[in-house]
Structures are given as structure tokens and as C-alpha cells.
mmCIF file of C-alpha atoms in Angstrom:
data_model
loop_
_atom_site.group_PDB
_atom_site.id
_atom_site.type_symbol
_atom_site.label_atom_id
_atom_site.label_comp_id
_atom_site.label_asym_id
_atom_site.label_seq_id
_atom_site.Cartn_x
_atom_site.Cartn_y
_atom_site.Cartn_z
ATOM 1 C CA UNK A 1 0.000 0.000 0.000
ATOM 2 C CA UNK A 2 1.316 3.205 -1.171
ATOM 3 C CA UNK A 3 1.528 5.544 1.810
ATOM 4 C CA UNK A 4 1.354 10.010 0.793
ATOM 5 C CA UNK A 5 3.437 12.155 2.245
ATOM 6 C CA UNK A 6 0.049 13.982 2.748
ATOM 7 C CA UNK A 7 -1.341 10.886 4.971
ATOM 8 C CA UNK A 8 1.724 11.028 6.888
ATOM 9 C CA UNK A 9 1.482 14.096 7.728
ATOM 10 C CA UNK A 10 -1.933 14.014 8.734
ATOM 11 C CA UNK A 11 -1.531 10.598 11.060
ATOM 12 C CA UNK A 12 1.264 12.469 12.615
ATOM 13 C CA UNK A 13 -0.408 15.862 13.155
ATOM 14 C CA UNK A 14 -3.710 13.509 14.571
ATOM 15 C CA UNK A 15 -1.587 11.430 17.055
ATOM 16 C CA UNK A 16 0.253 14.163 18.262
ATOM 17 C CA UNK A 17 -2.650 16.384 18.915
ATOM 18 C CA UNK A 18 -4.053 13.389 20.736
ATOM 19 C CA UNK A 19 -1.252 13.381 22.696
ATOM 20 C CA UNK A 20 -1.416 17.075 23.908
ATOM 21 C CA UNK A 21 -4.961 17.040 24.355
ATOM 22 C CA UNK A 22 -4.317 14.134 27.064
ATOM 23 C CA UNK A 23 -1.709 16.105 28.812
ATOM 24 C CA UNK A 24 -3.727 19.222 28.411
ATOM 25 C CA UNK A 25 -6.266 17.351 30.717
ATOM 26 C CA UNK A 26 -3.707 15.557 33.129
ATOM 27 C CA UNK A 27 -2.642 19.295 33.912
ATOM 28 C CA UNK A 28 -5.842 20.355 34.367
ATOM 29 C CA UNK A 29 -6.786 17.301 37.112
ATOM 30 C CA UNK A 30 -3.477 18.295 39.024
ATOM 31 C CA UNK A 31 -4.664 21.718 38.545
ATOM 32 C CA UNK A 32 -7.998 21.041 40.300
ATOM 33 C CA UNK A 33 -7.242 18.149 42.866
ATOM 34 C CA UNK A 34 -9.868 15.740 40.753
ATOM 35 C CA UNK A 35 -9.625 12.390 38.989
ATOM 36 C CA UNK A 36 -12.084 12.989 35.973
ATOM 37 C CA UNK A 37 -12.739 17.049 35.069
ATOM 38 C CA UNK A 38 -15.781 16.440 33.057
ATOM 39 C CA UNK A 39 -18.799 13.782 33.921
ATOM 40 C CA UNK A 40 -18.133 12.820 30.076
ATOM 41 C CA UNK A 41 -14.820 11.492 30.708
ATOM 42 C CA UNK A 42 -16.152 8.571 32.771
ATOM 43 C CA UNK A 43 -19.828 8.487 33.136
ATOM 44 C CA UNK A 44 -20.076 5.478 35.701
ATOM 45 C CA UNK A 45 -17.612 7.330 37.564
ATOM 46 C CA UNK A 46 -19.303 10.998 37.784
ATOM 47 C CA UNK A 47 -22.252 8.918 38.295
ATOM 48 C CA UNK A 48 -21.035 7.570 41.805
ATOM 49 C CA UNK A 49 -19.488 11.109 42.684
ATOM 50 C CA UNK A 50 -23.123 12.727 42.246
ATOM 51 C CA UNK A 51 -24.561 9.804 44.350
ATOM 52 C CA UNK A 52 -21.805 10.133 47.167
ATOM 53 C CA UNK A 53 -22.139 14.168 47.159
ATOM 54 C CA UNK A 54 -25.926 13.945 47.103
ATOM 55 C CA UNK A 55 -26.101 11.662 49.896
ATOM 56 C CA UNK A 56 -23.368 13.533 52.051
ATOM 57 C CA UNK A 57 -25.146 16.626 51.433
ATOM 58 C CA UNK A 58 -28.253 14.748 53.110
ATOM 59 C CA UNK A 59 -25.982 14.532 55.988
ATOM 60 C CA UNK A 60 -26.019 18.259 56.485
ATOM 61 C CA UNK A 61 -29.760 18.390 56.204
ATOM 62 C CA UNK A 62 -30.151 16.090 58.988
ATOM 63 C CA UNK A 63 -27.458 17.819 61.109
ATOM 64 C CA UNK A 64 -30.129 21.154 60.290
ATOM 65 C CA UNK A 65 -32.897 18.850 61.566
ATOM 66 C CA UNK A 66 -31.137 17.729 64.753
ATOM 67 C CA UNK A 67 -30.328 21.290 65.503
ATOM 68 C CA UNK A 68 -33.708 22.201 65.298
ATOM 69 C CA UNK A 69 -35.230 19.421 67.384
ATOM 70 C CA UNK A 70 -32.559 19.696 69.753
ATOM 71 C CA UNK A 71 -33.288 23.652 70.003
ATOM 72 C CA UNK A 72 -36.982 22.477 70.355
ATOM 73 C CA UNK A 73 -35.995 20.052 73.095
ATOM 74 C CA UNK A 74 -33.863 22.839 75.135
ATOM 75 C CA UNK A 75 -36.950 24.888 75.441
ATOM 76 C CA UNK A 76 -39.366 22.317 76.283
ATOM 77 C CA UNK A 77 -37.191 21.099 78.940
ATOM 78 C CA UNK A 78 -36.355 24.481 80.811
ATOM 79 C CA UNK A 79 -40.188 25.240 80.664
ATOM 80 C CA UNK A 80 -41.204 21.947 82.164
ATOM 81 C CA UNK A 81 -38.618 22.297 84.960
ATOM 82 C CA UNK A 82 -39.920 25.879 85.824
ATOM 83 C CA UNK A 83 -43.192 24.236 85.505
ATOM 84 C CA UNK A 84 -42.977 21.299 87.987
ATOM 85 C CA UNK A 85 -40.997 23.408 90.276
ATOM 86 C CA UNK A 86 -43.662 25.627 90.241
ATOM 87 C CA UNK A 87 -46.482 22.689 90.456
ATOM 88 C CA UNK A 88 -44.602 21.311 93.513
ATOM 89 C CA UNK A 89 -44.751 24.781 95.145
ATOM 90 C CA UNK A 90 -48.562 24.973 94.636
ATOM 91 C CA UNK A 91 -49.075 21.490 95.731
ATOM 92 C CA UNK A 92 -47.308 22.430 99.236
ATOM 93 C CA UNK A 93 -49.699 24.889 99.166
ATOM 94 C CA UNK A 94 -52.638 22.908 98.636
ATOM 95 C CA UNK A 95 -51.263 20.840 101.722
ATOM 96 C CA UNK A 96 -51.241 23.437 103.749
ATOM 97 C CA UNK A 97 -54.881 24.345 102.870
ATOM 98 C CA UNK A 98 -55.713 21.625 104.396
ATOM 99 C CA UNK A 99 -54.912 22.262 107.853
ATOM 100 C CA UNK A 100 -58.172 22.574 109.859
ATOM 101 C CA UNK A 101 -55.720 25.347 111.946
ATOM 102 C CA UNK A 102 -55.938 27.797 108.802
ATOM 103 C CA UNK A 103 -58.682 30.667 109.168
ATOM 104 C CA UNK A 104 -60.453 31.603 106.049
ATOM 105 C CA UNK A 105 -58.228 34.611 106.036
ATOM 106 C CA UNK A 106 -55.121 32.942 106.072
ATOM 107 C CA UNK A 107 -56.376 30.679 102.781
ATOM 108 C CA UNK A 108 -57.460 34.095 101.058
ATOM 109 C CA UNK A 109 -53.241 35.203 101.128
ATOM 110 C CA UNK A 110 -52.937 31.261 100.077
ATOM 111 C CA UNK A 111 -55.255 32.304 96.999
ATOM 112 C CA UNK A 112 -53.242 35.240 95.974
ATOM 113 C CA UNK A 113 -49.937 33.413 95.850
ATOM 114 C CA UNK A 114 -51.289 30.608 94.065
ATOM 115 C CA UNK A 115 -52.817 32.993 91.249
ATOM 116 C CA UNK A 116 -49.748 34.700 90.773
ATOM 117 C CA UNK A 117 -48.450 30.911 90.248
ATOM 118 C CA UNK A 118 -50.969 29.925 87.999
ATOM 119 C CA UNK A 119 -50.196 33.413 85.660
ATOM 120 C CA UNK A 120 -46.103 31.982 85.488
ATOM 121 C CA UNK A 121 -47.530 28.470 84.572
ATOM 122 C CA UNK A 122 -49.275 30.216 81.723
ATOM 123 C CA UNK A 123 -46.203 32.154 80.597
ATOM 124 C CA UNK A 124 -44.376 28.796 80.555
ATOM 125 C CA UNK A 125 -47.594 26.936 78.610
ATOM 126 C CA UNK A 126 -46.887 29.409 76.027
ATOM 127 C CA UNK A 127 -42.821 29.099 76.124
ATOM 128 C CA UNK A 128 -41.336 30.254 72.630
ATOM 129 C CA UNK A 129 -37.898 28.103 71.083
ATOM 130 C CA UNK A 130 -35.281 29.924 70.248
ATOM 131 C CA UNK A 131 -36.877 30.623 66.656
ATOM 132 C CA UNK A 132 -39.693 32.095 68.081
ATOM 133 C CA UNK A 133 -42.270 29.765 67.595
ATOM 134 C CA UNK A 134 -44.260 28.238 70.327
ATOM 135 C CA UNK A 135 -43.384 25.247 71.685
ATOM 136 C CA UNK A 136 -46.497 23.721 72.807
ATOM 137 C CA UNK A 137 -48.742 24.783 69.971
ATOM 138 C CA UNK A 138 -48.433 21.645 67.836
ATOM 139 C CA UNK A 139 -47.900 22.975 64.215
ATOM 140 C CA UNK A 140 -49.611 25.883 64.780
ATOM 141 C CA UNK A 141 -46.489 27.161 65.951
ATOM 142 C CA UNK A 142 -47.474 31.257 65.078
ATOM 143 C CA UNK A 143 -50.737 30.786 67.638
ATOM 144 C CA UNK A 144 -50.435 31.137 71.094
ATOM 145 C CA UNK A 145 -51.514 27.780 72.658
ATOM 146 C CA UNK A 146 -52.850 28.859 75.752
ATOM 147 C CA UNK A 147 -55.186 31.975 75.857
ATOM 148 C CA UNK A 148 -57.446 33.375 78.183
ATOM 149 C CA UNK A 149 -61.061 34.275 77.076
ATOM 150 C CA UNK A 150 -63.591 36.654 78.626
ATOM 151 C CA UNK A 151 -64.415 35.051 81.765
ATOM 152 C CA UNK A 152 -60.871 34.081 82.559
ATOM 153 C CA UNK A 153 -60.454 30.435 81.517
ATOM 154 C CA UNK A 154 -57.595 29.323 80.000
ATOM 155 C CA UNK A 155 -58.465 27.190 77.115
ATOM 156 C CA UNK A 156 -55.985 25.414 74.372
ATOM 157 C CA UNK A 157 -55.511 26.803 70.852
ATOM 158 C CA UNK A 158 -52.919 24.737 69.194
ATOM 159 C CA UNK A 159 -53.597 21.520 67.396
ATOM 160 C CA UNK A 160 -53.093 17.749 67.917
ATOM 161 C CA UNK A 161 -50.182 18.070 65.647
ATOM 162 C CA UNK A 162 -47.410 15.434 65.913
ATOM 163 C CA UNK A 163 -44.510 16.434 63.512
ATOM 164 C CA UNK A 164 -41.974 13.963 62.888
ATOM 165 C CA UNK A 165 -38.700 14.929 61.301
ATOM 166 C CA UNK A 166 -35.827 12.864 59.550
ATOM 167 C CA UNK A 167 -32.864 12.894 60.896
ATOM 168 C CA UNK A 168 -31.883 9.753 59.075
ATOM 169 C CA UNK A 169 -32.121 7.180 55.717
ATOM 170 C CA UNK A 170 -33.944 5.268 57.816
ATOM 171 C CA UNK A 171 -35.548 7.332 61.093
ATOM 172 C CA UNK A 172 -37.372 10.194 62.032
ATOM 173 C CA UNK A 173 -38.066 11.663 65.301
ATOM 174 C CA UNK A 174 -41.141 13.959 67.212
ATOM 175 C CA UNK A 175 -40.412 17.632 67.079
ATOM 176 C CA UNK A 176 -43.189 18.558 69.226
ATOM 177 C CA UNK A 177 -46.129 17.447 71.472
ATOM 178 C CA UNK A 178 -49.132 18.952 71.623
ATOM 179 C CA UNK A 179 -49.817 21.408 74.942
ATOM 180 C CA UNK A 180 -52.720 19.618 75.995
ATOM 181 C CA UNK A 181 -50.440 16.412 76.143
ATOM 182 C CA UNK A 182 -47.679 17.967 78.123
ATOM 183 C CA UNK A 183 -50.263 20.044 80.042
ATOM 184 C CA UNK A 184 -52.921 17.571 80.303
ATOM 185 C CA UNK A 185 -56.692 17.458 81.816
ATOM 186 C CA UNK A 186 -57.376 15.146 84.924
ATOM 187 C CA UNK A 187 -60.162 13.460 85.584
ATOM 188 C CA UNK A 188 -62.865 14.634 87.971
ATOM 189 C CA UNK A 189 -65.584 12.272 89.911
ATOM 190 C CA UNK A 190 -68.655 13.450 90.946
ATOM 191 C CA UNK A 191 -71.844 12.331 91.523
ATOM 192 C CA UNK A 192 -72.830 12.914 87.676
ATOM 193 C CA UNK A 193 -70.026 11.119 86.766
ATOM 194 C CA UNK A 194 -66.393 11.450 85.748
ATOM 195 C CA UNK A 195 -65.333 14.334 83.584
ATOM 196 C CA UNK A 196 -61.805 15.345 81.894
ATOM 197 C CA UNK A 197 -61.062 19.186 83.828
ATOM 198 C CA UNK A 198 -58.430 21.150 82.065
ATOM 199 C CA UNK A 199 -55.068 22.071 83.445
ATOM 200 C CA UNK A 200 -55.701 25.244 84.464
ATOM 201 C CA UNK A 201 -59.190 25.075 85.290
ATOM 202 C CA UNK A 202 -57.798 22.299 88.140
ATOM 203 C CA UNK A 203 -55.845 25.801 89.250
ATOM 204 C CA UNK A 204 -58.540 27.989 89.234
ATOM 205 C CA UNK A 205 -60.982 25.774 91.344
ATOM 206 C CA UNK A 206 -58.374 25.839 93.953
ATOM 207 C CA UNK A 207 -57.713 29.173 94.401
ATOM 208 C CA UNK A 208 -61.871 29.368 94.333
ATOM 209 C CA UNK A 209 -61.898 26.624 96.948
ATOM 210 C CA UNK A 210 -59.130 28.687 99.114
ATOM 211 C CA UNK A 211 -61.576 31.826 98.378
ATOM 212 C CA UNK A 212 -64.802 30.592 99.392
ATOM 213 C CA UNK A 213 -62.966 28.101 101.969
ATOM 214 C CA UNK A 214 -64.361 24.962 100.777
ATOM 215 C CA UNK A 215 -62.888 22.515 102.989
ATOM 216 C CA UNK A 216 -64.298 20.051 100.261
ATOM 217 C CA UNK A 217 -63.235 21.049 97.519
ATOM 218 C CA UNK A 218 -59.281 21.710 98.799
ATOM 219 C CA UNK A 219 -59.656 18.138 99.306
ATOM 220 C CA UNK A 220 -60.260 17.406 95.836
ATOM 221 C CA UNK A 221 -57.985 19.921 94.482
ATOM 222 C CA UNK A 222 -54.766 18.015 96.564
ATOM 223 C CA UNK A 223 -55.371 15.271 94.501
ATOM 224 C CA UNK A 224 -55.870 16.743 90.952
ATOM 225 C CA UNK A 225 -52.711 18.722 91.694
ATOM 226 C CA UNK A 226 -50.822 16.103 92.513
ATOM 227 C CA UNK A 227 -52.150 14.184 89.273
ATOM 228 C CA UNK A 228 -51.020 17.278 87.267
ATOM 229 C CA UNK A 229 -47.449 17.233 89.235
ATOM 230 C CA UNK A 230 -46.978 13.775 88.264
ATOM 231 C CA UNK A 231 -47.974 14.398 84.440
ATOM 232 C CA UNK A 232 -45.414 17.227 83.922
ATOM 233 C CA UNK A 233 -43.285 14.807 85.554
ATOM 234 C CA UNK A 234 -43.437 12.554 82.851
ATOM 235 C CA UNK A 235 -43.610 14.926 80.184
ATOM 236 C CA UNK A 236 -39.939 15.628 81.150
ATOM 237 C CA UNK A 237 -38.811 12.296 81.251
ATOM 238 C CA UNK A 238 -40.376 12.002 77.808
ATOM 239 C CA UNK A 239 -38.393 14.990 76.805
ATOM 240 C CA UNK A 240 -35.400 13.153 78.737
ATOM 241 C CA UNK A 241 -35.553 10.312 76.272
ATOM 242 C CA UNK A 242 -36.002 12.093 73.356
ATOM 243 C CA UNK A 243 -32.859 14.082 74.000
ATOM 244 C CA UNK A 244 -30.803 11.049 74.669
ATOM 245 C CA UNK A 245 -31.787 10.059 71.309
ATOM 246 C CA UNK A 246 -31.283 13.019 69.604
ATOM 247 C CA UNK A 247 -27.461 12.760 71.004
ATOM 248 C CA UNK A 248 -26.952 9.048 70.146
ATOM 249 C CA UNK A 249 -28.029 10.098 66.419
ATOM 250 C CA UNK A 250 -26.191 13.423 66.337
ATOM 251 C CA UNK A 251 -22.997 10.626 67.406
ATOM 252 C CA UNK A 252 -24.091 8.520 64.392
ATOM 253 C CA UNK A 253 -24.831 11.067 61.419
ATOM 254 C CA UNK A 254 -21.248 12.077 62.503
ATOM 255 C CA UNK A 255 -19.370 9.059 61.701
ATOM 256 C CA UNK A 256 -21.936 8.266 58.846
ATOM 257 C CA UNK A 257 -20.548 11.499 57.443
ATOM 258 C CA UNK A 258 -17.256 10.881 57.699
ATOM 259 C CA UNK A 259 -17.739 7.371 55.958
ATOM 260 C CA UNK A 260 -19.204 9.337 53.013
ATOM 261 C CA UNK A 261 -16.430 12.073 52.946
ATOM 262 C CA UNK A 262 -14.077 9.268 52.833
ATOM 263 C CA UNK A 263 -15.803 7.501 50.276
ATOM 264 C CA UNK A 264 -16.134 10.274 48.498
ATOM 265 C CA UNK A 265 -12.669 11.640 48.330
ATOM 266 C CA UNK A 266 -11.509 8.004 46.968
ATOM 267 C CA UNK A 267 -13.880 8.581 44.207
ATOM 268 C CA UNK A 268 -13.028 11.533 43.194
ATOM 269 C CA UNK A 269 -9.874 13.119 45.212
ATOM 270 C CA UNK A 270 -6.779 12.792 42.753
ATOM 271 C CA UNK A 271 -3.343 10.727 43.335
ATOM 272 C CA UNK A 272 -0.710 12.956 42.949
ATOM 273 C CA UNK A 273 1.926 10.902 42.779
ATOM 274 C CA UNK A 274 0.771 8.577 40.487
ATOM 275 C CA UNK A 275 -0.780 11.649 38.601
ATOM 276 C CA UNK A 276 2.541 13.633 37.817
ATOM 277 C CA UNK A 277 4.491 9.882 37.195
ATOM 278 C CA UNK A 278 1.472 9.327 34.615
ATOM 279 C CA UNK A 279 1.730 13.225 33.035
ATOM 280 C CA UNK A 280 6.135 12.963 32.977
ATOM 281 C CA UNK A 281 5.318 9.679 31.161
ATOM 282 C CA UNK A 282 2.677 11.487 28.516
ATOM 283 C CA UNK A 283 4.922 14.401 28.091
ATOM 284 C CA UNK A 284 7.568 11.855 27.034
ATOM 285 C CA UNK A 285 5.734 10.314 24.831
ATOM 286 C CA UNK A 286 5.027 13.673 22.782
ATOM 287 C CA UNK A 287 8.118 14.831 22.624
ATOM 288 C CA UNK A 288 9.224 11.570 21.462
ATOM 289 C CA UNK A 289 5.995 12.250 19.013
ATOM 290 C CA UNK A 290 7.488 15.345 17.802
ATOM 291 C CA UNK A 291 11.061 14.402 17.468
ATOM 292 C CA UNK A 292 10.126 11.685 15.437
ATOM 293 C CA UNK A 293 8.099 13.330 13.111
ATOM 294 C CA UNK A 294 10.278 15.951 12.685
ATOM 295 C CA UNK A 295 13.140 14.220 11.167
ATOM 296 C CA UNK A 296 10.481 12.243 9.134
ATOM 297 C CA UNK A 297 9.337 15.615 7.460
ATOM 298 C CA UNK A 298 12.624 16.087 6.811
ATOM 299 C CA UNK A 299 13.340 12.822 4.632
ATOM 300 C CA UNK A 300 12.550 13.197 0.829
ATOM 301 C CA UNK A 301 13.736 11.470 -2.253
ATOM 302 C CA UNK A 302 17.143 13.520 -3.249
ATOM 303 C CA UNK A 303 18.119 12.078 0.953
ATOM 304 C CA UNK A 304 18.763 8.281 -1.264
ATOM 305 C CA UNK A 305 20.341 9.906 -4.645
ATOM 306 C CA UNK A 306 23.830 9.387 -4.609
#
């Protein structure tokens, strides 16, 4: 087969811009740190990079969501500590009502503390998180949960609202409770029957009882407030719980994100070393390339005439 000097020429000129366009893009991975520079130059490759950096920016979201419920967690906590302490003091109180020794004015000073008691319980009902919403509103975290109306009862606004979040692939966990969980009704018996009594209503008959002393009716009111001391109680060791969870996870997404950093960085962190040996190698080849085909492009017929 006869070969042109044209054909030569152009095989040569082909190969050797080959050749730089391969070192052009070694120089450009040691310029940038990265094994491939364009998804195109292996797609199963760039394929696994977006996978890894997709699911390690997931990571971050659930670090946001972890921060949040944690935040969350913080607030309901210091509220139901003020709250029980609170609770406790009132129940002394109602102890104290008790005591056949008490006149009725001695009860009516008893009323007046425990209204100015009830009136901080409310302020911590309606506790706000750091983001200023309200913690014990459900989702209805812009609406006040606990309001007074017209005749002075405190009633609940928020909604049943249970709002889980992901922190995980595989998990979620409760942002919130409701108020009227964490705050709950007792039940009442009376001759009609048994009926649920709000929170604050259980307040409000007491300091009526210590008003109109209703020996009675104190009675009663020792017991509810005890039941509502021993449901904050356990509001907080739900909180408790949930905040030893929240830590055990925040202890898992950490090394989970460190297994997909590392992963990731194998993927797609380059090897210097082997980089540069691979590039001095490439480089040699096209000056070897060149060299060649310039004293080929300098051959011609007259070279053989003797």
C-alpha cells in the first residue's frame, strides 16, 4: 500500500494532537485536585461522585434537623422544669390548705400566691424556642396555645399536631407534642359522673376553693394537683428520652458522614503521585511524538540519490 506524504502528515499531526490534548487534561486534574474534570470522561464514575455528594449533602440536612429538634428540646425542657418546680410549690400549698388550723383569712393570702403561680404556669404553657415559635402549639407554631377568654379560663388553641422529622435514611423523630399532652386534663368524679377538667381550670378551682374556703373542695384539688405534678413529671422524662436520642443520632450522622467524605474523596480526590508519574510519562511520549516526526518531514527522495 502506497503511503502520501500527505497521509503522513496528517496521522502524525492527529496522534500528536491526541497526545497534547491528554496532557492538556492531566494538567488540568493536578490543577484542580480531581480524577475525571468532566462527567463525560467517565460516566459510571461521575455517576457515583453525584450519588456520594448527594447523599453527604443529606448529611447536612439532617445535622439542620437535629439542631432544630434539639433547640426544640432545650426549650421544652427548661419550661417543664420551671413548671414542675412551680407545680410542687402549689401542691405544698394545697397541703397546707388543708390544715383545719388555717382561718379563712389565712387561705385568702394562700389564693393570691397561688394565682400569681398559675399566671407563670401560663407564661411557661406558652414558652417560645429559640426561633420564636411556640413550643407547645403543635404545628400551629405562630398561635399562642394557651389563651385566656372573657371570663378568665384558660383554654388550648394549638392543634393535635405530631410532627416527625428525619434525621436519618432510615428514622425520624417527634419535634413537638401537643400542649394539651404535656399540660394535660385530669379526671374529675362526681356524683354525675367522671369528667376530663383542664389544666388550668384544676388551678382555678383551687384558688376558688381557698376563696370561698371549701374545705371540700381543697380536698379534691390536693389530689388533681398532685395528678397534674406527676404528668409534667413525665412529660420531662419524655423529653429526657427524646434528647438522649437526639445525642446518640447526632454521634451517628457524625461518623456516617465521615464514611461518606471518605468515600467520596476516593472517588473523586486525585493521586498525585501517580498523577505527575502518569503526566512525565505522557509528556515523554510527545516529545518523542514530535522528534520523530520531525526528522520524518525532513526525509525526501534527493536524501537516497547518490
Amino acid at each position: 500500500m502506497k503511503v502520501s506524504t500527505s497521509q503522513i502528515f496528517e496521522r502524525a499531526t492527529t496522534q500528536m494532537s491526541k497526545q497534547q490534548a491528554k496532557v492538556a487534561d492531566m494538567q488540568t486534574q493536578l490543577a484542580t485536585g480531581k480524577q475525571i474534570v468532566r462527567p463525560s470522561d467517565n460516566p459510571e464514575q461521575g455517576a457515583l461522585i453525584q450519588r456520594l455528594s448527594t447523599a453527604l449533602n443529606r448529611q447536612d440536612v439532617y445535622a439542620g434537623n437535629l439542631e432544630t429538634i434539639n433547640n426544640r428540646l432545650n426549650a421544652e425542657e427548661s419550661a417543664l422544669m420551671s413548671s414542675e418546680k412551680i407545680l410542687q410549690r402549689v401542691r405544698e400549698l394545697a397541703v397546707q390548705a388543708i390544715n383545719a388550723s388555717l382561718s379563712a383569712s389565712d387561705r385568702s393570702i394562700i389564693a393570691t400566691e397561688v394565682s400569681a403561680l398559675r399566671n407563670e404556669l401560663v407564661s411557661l404553657a406558652n414558652s417560645q424556642d429559640v426561633s420564636g415559635n411556640y413550643v407547645f402549639a403543635g404545628a400551629m407554631t405562630q398561635t399562642q396555645p394557651f389563651a385566656e377568654n372573657a371570663a378568665g379560663e384558660i383554654s388550648y388553641r394549638g392543634d393535635q399536631t405530631r410532627t416527625m422529622v428525619d434525621v436519618s435514611d432510615q428514622r425520624q423523630l417527634l419535634l413537638n407534642r401537643p400542649g394539651n399532652e404535656v399540660f394535660a386534663s385530669v379526671l374529675r368524679q362526681s356524683d354525675e359522673g367522671a369528667e376530663r377538667v383542664g389544666f388550668f381550670t384544676v388551678i382555678d378551682d383551687f384558688t376558688a376553693a381557698l376563696n370561698n374556703d371549701n374545705q371540700v373542695q381543697l380536698q379534691a384539688s390536693l389530689s388533681e394537683i398532685s395528678d397534674l405534678t406527676e404528668s409534667v413529671g413525665l412529660a420531662m422524662a419524655d423529653v429526657g428520652s427524646r434528647m438522649n436520642i437526639v445525642e446518640s443520632q447526632v454521634d451517628g450522622l457524625a461518623d456516617a458522614k465521615l464514611r461518606y467524605q471518605e468515600l467520596l474523596s476516593d472517588a473523586e480526590d486525585l493521586d498525585y503521585a501517580s498523577a505527575i508519574t502518569q503526566l512525565t510519562s505522557e509528556i515523554m511520549s510527545l516529545e518523542a511524538g514530535q522528534s520523530s516526526f520531525a526528522k520524518i518531514s525532513q526525509l525526501s527522495l534527493f536524501d537516497y540519490i547518490r
